[in-house]
Short mmCIF file of C-alpha atoms and ligand atoms in Angstrom, two decimals:
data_model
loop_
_atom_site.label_atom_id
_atom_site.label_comp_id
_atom_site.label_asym_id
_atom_site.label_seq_id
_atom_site.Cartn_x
_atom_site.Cartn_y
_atom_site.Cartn_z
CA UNK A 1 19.03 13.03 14.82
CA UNK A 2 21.70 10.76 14.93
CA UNK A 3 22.75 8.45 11.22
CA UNK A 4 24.09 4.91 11.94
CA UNK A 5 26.33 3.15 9.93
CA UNK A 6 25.51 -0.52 8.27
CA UNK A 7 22.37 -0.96 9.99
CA UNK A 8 20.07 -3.85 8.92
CA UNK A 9 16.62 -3.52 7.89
CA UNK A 10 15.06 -6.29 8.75
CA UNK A 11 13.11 -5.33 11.66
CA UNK A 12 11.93 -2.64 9.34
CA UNK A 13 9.89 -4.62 6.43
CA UNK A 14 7.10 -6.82 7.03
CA UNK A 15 8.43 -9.43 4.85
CA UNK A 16 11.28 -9.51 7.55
CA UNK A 17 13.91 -9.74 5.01
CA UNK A 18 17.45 -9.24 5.90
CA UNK A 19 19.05 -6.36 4.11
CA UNK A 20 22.01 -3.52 5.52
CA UNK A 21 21.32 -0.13 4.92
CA UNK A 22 25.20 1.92 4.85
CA UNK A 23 23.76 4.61 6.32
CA UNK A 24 20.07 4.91 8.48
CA UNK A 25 18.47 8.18 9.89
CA UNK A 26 15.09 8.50 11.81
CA UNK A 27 13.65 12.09 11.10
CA UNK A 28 10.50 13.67 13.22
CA UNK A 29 10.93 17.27 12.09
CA UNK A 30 11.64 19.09 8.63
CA UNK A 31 14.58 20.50 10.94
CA UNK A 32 15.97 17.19 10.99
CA UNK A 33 15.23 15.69 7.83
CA UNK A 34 17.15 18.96 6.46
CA UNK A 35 19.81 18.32 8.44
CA UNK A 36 19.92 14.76 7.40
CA UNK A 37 19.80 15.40 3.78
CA UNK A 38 22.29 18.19 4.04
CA UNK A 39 24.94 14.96 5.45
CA UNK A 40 23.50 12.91 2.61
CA UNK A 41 25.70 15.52 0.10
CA UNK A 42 25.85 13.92 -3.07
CA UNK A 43 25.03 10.26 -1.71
CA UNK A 44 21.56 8.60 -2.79
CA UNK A 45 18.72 8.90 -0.54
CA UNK A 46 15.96 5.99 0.21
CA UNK A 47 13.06 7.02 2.06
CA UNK A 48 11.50 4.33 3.86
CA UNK A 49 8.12 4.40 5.10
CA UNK A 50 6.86 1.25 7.62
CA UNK A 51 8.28 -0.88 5.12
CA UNK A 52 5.37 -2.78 3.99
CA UNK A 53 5.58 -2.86 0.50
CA UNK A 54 8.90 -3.70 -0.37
CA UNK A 55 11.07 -6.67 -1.59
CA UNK A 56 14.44 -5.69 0.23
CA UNK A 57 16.19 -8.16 -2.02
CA UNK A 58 19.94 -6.62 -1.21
CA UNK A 59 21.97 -4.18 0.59
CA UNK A 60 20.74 -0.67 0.53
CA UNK A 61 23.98 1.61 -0.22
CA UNK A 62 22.33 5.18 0.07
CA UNK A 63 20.73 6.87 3.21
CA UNK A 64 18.21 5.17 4.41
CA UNK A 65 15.61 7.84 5.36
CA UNK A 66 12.46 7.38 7.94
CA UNK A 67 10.25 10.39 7.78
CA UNK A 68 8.64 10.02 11.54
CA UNK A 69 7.11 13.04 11.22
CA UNK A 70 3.99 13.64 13.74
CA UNK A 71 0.80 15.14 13.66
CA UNK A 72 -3.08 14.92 13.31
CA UNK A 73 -5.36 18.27 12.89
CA UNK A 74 -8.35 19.54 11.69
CA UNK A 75 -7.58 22.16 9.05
CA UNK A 76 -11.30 23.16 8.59
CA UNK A 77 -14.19 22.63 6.39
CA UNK A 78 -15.55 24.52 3.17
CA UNK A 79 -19.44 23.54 4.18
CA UNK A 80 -18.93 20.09 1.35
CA UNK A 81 -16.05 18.89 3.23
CA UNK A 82 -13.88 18.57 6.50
CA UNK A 83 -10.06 18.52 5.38
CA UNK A 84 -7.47 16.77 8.12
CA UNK A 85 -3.83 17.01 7.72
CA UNK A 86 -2.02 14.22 8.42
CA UNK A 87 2.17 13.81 9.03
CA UNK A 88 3.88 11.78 6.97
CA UNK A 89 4.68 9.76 10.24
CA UNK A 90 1.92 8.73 11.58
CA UNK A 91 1.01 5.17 11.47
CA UNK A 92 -1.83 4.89 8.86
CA UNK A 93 -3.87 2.33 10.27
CA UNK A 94 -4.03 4.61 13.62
CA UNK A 95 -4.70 8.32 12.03
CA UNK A 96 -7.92 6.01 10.66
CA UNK A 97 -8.72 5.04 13.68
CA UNK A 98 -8.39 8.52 15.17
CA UNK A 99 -10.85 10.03 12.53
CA UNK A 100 -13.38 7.37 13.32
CA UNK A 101 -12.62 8.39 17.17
CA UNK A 102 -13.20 12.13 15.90
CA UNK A 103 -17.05 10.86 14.55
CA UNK A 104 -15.62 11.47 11.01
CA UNK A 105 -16.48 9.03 8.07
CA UNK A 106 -14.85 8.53 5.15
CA UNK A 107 -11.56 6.43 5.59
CA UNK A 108 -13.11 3.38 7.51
CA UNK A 109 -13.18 1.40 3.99
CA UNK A 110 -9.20 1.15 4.50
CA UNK A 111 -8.63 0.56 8.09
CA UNK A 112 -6.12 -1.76 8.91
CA UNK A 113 -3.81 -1.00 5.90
CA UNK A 114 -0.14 -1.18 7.45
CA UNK A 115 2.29 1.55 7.14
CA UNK A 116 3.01 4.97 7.31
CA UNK A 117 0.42 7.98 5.91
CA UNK A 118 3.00 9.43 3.87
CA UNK A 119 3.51 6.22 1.68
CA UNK A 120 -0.24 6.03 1.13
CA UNK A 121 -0.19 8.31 -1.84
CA UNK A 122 2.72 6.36 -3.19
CA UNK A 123 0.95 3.76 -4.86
CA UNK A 124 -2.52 5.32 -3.93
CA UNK A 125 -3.75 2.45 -1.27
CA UNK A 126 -6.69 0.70 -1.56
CA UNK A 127 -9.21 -1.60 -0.55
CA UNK A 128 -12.78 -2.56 -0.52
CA UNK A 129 -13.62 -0.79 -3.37
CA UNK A 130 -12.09 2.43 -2.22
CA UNK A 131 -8.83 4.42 -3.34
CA UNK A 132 -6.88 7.19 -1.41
CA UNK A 133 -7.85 9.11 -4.58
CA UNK A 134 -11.51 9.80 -3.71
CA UNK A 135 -10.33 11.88 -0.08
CA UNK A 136 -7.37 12.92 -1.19
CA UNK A 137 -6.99 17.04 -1.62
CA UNK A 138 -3.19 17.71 -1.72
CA UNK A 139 0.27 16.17 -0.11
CA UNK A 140 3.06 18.28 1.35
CA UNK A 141 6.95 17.10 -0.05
CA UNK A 142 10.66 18.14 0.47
CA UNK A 143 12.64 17.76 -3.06
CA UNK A 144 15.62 15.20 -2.52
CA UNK A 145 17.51 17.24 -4.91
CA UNK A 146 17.03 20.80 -4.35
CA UNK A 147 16.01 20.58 -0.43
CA UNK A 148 12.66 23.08 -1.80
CA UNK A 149 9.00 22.45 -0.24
CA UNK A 150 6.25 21.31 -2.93
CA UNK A 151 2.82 20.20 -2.81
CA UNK A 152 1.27 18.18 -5.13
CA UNK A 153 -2.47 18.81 -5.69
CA UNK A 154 -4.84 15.40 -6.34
CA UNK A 155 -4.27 16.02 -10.14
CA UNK A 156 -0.79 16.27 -9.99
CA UNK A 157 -0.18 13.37 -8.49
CA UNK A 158 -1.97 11.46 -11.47
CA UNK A 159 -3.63 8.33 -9.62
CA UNK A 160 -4.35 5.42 -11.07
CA UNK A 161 -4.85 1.77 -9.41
CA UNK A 162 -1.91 1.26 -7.33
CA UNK A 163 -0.32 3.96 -9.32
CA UNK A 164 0.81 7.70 -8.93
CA UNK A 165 3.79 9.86 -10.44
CA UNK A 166 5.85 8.92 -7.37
CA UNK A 167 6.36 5.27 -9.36
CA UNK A 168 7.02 7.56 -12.58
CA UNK A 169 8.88 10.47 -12.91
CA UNK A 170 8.66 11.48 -9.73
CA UNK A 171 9.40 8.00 -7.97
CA UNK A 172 12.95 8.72 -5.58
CA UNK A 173 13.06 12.38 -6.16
CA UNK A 174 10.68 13.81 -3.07
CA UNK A 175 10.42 12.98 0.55
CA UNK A 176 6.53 13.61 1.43
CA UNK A 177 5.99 15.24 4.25
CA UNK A 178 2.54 15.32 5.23
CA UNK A 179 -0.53 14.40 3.60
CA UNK A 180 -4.71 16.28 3.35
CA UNK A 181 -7.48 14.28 3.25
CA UNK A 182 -11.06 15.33 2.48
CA UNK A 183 -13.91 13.72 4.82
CA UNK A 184 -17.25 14.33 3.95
CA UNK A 185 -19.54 16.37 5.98
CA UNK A 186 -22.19 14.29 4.68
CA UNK A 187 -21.37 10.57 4.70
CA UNK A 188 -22.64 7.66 3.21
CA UNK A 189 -21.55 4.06 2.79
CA UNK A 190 -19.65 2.65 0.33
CA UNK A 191 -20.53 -0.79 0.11
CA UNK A 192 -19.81 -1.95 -3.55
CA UNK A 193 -17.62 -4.38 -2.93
CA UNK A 194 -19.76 -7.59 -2.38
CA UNK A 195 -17.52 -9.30 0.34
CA UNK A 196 -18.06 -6.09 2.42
CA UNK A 197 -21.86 -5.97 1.82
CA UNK A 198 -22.34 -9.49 2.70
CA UNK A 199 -20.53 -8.74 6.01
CA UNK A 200 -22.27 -5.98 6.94
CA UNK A 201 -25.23 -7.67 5.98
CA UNK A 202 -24.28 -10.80 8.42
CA UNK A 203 -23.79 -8.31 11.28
CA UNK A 204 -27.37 -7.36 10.95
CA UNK A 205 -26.56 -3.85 10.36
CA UNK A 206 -29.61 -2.08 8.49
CA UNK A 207 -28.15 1.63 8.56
CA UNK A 208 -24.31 0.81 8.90
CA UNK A 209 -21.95 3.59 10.69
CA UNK A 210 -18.47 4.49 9.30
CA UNK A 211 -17.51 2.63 13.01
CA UNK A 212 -19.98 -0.42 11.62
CA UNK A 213 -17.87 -0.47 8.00
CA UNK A 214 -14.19 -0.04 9.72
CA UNK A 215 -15.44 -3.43 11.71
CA UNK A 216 -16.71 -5.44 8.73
CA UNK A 217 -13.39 -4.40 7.02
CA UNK A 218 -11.09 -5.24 10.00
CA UNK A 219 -12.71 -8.50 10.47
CA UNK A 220 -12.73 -9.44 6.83
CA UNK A 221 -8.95 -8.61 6.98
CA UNK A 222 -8.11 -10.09 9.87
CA UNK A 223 -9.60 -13.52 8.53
CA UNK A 224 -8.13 -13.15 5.09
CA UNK A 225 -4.68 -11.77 5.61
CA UNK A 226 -1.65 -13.01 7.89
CA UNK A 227 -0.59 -11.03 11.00
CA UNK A 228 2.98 -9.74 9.34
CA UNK A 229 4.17 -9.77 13.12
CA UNK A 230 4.04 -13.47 12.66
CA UNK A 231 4.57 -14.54 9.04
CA UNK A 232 6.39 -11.65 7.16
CA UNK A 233 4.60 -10.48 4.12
CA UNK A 234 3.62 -7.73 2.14
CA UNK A 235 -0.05 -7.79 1.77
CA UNK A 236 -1.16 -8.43 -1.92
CA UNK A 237 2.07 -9.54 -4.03
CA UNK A 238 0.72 -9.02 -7.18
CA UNK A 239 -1.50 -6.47 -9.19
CA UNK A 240 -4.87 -7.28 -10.47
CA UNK A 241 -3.90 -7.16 -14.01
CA UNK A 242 -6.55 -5.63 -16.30
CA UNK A 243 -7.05 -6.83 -19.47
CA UNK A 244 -8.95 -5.98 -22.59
CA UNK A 245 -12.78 -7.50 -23.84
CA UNK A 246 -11.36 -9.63 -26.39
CA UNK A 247 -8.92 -11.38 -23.98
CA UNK A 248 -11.43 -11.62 -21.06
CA UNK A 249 -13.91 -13.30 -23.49
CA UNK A 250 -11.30 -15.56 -24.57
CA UNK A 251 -10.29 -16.72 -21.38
CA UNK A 252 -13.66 -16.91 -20.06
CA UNK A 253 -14.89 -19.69 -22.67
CA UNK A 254 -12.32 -21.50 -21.47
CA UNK A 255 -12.31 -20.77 -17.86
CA UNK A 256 -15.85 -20.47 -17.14
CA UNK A 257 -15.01 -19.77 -13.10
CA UNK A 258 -12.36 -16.96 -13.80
CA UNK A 259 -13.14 -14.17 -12.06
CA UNK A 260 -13.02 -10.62 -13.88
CA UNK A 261 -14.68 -7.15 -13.08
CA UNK A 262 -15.46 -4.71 -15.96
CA UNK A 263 -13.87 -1.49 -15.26
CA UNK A 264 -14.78 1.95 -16.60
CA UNK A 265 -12.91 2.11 -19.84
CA UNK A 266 -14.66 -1.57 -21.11
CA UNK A 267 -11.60 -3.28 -19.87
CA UNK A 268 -11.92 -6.10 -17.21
CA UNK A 269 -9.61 -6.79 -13.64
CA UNK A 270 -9.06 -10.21 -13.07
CA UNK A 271 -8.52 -11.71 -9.77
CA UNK A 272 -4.64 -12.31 -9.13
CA UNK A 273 -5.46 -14.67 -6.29
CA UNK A 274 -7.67 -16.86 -8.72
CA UNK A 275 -4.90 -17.10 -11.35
CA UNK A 276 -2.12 -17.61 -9.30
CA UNK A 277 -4.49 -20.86 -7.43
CA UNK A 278 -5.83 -22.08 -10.83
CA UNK A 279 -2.01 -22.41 -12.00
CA UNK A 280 -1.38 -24.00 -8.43
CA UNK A 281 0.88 -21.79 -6.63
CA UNK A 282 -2.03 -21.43 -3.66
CA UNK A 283 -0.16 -22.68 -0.58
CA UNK A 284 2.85 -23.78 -2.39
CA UNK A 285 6.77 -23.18 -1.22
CA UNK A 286 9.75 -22.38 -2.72
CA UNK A 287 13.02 -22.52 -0.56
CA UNK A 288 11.69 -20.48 2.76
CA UNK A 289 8.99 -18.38 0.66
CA UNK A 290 5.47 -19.39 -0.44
CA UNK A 291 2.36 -18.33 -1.04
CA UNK A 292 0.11 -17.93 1.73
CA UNK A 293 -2.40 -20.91 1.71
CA UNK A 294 -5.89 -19.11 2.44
CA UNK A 295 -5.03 -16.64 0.38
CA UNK A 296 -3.25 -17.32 -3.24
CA UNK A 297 -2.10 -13.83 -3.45
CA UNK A 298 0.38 -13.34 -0.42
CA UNK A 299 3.62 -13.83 -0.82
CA UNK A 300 5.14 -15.34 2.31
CA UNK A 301 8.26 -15.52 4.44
CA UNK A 302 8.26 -19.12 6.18
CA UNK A 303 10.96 -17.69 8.11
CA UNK A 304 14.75 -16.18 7.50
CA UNK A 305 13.85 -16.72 3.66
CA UNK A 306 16.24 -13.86 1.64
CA UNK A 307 15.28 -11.48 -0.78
CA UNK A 308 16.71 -13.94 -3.49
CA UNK A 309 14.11 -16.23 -2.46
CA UNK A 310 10.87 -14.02 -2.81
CA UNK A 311 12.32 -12.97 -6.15
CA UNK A 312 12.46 -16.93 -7.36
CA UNK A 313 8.89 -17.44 -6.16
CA UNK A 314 8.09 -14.06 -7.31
CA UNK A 315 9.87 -15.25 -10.66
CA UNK A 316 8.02 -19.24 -10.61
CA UNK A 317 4.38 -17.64 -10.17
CA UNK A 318 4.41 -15.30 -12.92
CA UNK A 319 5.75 -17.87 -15.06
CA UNK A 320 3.20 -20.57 -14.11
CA UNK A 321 0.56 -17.79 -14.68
CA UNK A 322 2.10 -16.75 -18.07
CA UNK A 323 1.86 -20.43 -19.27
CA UNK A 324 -1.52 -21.04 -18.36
CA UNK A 325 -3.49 -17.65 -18.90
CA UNK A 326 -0.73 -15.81 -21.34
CA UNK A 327 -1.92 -13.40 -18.58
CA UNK A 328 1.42 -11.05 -17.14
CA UNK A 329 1.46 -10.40 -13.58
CA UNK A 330 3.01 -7.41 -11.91
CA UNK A 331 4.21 -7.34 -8.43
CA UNK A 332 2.85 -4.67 -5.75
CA UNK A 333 5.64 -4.09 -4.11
CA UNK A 334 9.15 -1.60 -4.71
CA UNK A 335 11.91 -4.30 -5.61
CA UNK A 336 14.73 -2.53 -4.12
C1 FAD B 401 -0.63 -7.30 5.50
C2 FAD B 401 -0.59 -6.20 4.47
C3 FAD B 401 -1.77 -5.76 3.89
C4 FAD B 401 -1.75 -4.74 2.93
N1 FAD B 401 -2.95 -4.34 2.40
C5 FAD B 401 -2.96 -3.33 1.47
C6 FAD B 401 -4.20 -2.89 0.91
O1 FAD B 401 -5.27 -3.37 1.26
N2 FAD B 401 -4.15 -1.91 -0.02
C7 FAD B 401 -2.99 -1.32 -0.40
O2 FAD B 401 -3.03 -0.42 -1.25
N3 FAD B 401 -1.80 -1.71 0.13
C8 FAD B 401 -1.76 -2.70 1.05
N4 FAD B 401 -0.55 -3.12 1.57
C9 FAD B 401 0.68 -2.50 1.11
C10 FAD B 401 1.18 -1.35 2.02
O3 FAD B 401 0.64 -1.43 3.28
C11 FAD B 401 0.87 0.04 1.45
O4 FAD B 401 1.38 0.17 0.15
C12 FAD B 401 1.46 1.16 2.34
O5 FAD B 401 1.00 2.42 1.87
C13 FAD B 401 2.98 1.17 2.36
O6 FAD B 401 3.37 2.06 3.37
P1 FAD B 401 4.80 1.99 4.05
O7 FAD B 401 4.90 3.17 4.97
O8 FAD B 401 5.02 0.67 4.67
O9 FAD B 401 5.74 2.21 2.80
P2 FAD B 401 7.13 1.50 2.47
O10 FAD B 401 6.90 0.06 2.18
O11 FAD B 401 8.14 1.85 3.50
O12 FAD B 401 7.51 2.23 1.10
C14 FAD B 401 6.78 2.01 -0.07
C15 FAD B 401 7.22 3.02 -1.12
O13 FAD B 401 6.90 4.33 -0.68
C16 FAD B 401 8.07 5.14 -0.59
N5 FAD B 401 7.87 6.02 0.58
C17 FAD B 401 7.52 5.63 1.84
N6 FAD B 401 7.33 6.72 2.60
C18 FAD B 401 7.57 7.80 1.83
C19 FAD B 401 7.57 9.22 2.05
N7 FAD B 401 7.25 9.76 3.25
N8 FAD B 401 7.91 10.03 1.01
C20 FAD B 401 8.24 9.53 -0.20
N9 FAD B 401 8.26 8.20 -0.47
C21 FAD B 401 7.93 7.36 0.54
C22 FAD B 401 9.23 4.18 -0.45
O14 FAD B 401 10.45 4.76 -0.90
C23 FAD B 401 8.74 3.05 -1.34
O15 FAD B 401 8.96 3.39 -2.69
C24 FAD B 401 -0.53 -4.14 2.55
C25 FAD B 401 0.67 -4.58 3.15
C26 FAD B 401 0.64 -5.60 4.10
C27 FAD B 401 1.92 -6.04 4.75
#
């Protein structure tokens, strides 16, 4: 384990922002990540993941942590459920892959998401109508402050959409370590989201597979989002704000196309992407950033744009949507 000195970041965010960490340490054991945090001292500690949902928007002055940790492995089953540890390491997108490989269901509704499986309880990922929530079972974690192992049971990490206690109380004080899923033993399809239905439904798939689901997603993905290898971004900029009955009703009779989906509690989530195009920031630029023409909702990097510049565009799209909707949007992503 070796820590270098003013190293910068940029081939470690998908935005491909510039950014210099003072101090940058890869870790692939709890040996090392010990040993890193013991040269940390007193000095703040970032722990970066595969940097895909951040806004590096200046220098980093703290230890820039990696967790590489390795590892895939069947724990075992208790006759409902098959649980499969997972190090915090591992590239998420591949440990799905590897489960599907394995004949076990239950993660293919988010293949494809970028980064690393111990940032996925972070802001509990999601996608197609499925959260990390519904496999989680329980996370492994070092405490920055302390250098004591914890785990964190589903309920103690307090999930909510794009939402945990590591962006609360929690949020910079543990390193996570390794993450437990649970995969059902009996599977079954989760197609509520429409867009994925309708794909399956255009492969001709009667009785889909979880191999048949991870497909539809990946190609629905692949068609909607850029490839962050060629135009930086961060996935979805912005949260799907939710917003009460009165206020939904109120902006439907005057936006009769505005899209909303009625959630559990009565409230409705409206579509970012629609409200950011309606107040015409779809395709739009701003310096070097924009937003990403097929879909309103990605934030862009048209190439060497700084972290000053996603924050201005960041900044002129919440303002359009404010104007037109009285509607506040939220970005996804850690503005470090
Ligand atoms: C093209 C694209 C598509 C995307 N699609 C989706 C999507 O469909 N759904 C979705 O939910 N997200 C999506 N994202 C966002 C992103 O992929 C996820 O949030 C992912 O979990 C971030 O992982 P990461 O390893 O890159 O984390 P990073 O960006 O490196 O870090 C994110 C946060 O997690 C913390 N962190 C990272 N690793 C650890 C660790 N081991 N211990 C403690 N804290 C840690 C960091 O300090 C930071 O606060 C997308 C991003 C891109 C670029």
């Amino acid at each position: 384990m070796q820590v270098l000195k003013n190293v910068d970041l940029r081939p470690f965010n998908t935005l491909q922002l510039s950014a210099r960490a003072s101090r940058y340490a890869e870790v692939a054991t709890l040996a090392e990540l010990r040993a890193a945090l013991a040269l940390a001292g007193a000095d703040p500690v970032f722990v970066l993941g595969g940097g895909s949902n951040l806004v590096l928007a200046r220098d980093v002055d703290a230890l820039v942590l990696r967790p590489l940790l390795p590892g895939r492995e069947l724990l075992g089953d208790d006759g409902a459920h098959r649980f499969v540890r997972l190090g915090a390491g591992e590239i998420w997108a591949d440990a799905v892959a590897w489960t599907l490989d394995q004949g076990w269901g239950g993660l293919e509704n988010l293949s494809l998401i970028p980064g690393r499986c111990g940032a996925a309880p972070i802001q509990n990922i999601g996608a197609y109508g499925v959260e990390l929530e519904a496999v989680f079972e329980r996370l492994e974690a070092l405490d920055l402050r302390s250098g004591e192992r914890r785990e964190f049971s589903r309920a103690d990490c307090r999930f909510g959409y794009r939402d945990s206690v590591f962006k609360h109380e929690a949020a910079g004080r543990y390193v996570i370590t390794a993450i437990v899923l649970r995969l059902p033993l009996r599977w079954t399809a989760r197609l509520g989201y429409r867009e994925l239905a309708e794909e399956i439904a255009r492969a001709g798939v009667a009785e889909p597979t979880p191999r048949d689901v991870a497909a539809a997603v990946i190609g629905l993905r692949e068609r909607k989002l850029p490839d962050w290898r060629r135009l930086g971004n961060a996935g979805s900029f912005f949260k799907n704000p939710v917003v009460d009955a009165a206020l939904f009703g109120a902006l439907r009779a005057a936006n009769p196309g505005i899209v909303g989906h009625e959630q559990a509690d009565g409230r409705f989530k409206l579509a970012a992407g629609w409200l950011i195009e309606q107040a015409g920031w779809k395709g739009r630029d701003l310096g070097r950033a924009g937003m990403f023409e097929r879909q309103a909702l990605v934030l862009v990097n048209r190439g060497d744009a700084t972290g000053a510049e996603v924050l201005a565009l960041c900044e002129a799209v919440r303002a359009a949507v404010r104007e037109r909707f009285g509607v506040e949007l939220e970005p996804e992503p850690l503005i470090v």
